[in-house]
């Protein structure tokens, strides 16, 4: 039996990489910072401790690995891609393996990635066979004159990236959530937050953001959310990098990720001031949250719903992973 609130740990894939210690990372001299998320939304406090603990350990493992890469001098762009690939591979989250089901019982995945200094970005949506959508988004950034490619146009860039049958993305938990959605026949009842994202500042002060998702349980085929929409669910410039999660329509209608940057650029807000005001004032209550990092390595992770799977680390020794406030 699968618990539809994600609280049955029996359905979860256990893949907990070895962790470096926070002290190892903070002993490096140059400044870096990273935050990741695993989705925001209805995450009830009754979530069983094993399931909560499992997700926290995945977040800790990913942030540890990403921090080590930043400390060794890798670019923010490469590190956010690497972090999101790891989260796509973790079946606990709604991206790559473990993506939610569409109304028709399939998976349509989407991802975006953006580098702040150059303003280059790439995004892909309506993907049905690409195992790691963020890798394809990176190919769009690197190889295409376009920003957002859908379906076949995106999959033409697949090259040597791994492709899998669509049902490879299935998990028992997401199938059960889809069954519940069909019975309720209402998106308002759909469970299954857990979009993933990463934002980072590297030792050269450059910023990048990446986000990946299966979207929302029961979405109609062809529905595209905020994740691959540059400026809505994903943004990076020279001031900040932002990755959002929650009700995509609200993030699109408010250009949420870009509005954080705009508040800093035109309103003089701090990172935390800008991020908090977007989440608490621009987005409707209960609609989600975001992670953001600025060019000084400050991190902000506000949300306006029950919880957000999130983790942060930096070169000063910060190391945390949390679900609720
Ligand atoms: N923002 C995603 C979407 O609407 C879902 C999520 O973040 O939970 O597709």
Short mmCIF file of N, CA and C in Angstrom, two decimals, residues 2 9 16 28 67 73 119 125 134 159 210 219 228 233 245 252 272 288 293 304-305 307:
data_model
loop_
_atom_site.label_atom_id
_atom_site.label_comp_id
_atom_site.label_asym_id
_atom_site.label_seq_id
_atom_site.Cartn_x
_atom_site.Cartn_y
_atom_site.Cartn_z
N UNK A 2 0.51 2.20 -0.83
CA UNK A 2 1.32 3.41 -0.95
C UNK A 2 0.61 4.57 -0.30
N UNK A 9 7.61 5.06 3.37
CA UNK A 9 8.99 4.92 2.93
C UNK A 9 9.24 3.63 2.18
N UNK A 16 21.87 6.47 -1.14
CA UNK A 16 22.43 7.55 -0.31
C UNK A 16 23.94 7.57 -0.55
N UNK A 28 38.18 24.73 2.54
CA UNK A 28 38.65 25.33 1.29
C UNK A 28 38.60 26.85 1.44
N UNK A 67 28.86 20.97 -3.08
CA UNK A 67 29.77 21.87 -2.39
C UNK A 67 31.23 21.51 -2.65
N UNK A 73 36.66 24.31 -7.52
CA UNK A 73 36.81 25.29 -8.60
C UNK A 73 35.89 25.08 -9.78
N UNK A 119 24.23 35.32 -19.25
CA UNK A 119 22.80 35.36 -19.57
C UNK A 119 22.39 34.24 -20.50
N UNK A 125 11.11 20.97 -22.90
CA UNK A 125 9.85 20.51 -22.31
C UNK A 125 9.18 19.47 -23.20
N UNK A 134 17.63 17.78 -17.42
CA UNK A 134 18.51 18.96 -17.26
C UNK A 134 19.73 18.86 -18.18
N UNK A 159 21.61 13.31 -28.93
CA UNK A 159 22.96 12.78 -29.16
C UNK A 159 23.22 11.55 -28.31
N UNK A 210 19.33 25.93 -12.04
CA UNK A 210 18.73 24.86 -12.85
C UNK A 210 17.53 24.30 -12.12
N UNK A 219 -1.80 16.55 -14.99
CA UNK A 219 -1.76 17.65 -15.96
C UNK A 219 -2.17 17.10 -17.33
N UNK A 228 10.50 25.24 -17.11
CA UNK A 228 11.33 25.57 -18.27
C UNK A 228 11.13 26.99 -18.77
N UNK A 233 10.18 30.05 -13.46
CA UNK A 233 10.68 29.07 -12.48
C UNK A 233 12.19 29.02 -12.38
N UNK A 245 9.61 26.48 -7.07
CA UNK A 245 8.83 25.25 -7.03
C UNK A 245 7.47 25.52 -6.42
N UNK A 252 4.35 31.57 -13.27
CA UNK A 252 4.37 32.17 -14.61
C UNK A 252 3.67 33.52 -14.59
N UNK A 272 17.45 38.45 0.34
CA UNK A 272 16.40 37.88 1.19
C UNK A 272 15.13 38.73 1.14
N UNK A 288 3.85 27.93 -3.07
CA UNK A 288 5.17 27.33 -3.23
C UNK A 288 6.29 28.13 -2.60
N UNK A 293 20.39 32.53 -4.51
CA UNK A 293 21.73 32.88 -4.01
C UNK A 293 22.17 34.15 -4.72
N UNK A 304 5.72 29.67 1.07
CA UNK A 304 4.46 30.12 1.67
C UNK A 304 3.46 28.98 1.80
N UNK A 305 3.98 27.77 1.90
CA UNK A 305 3.12 26.58 2.00
C UNK A 305 3.62 25.73 3.17
N UNK A 307 5.56 23.15 3.48
CA UNK A 307 6.99 22.83 3.60
C UNK A 307 7.69 22.90 2.26
#
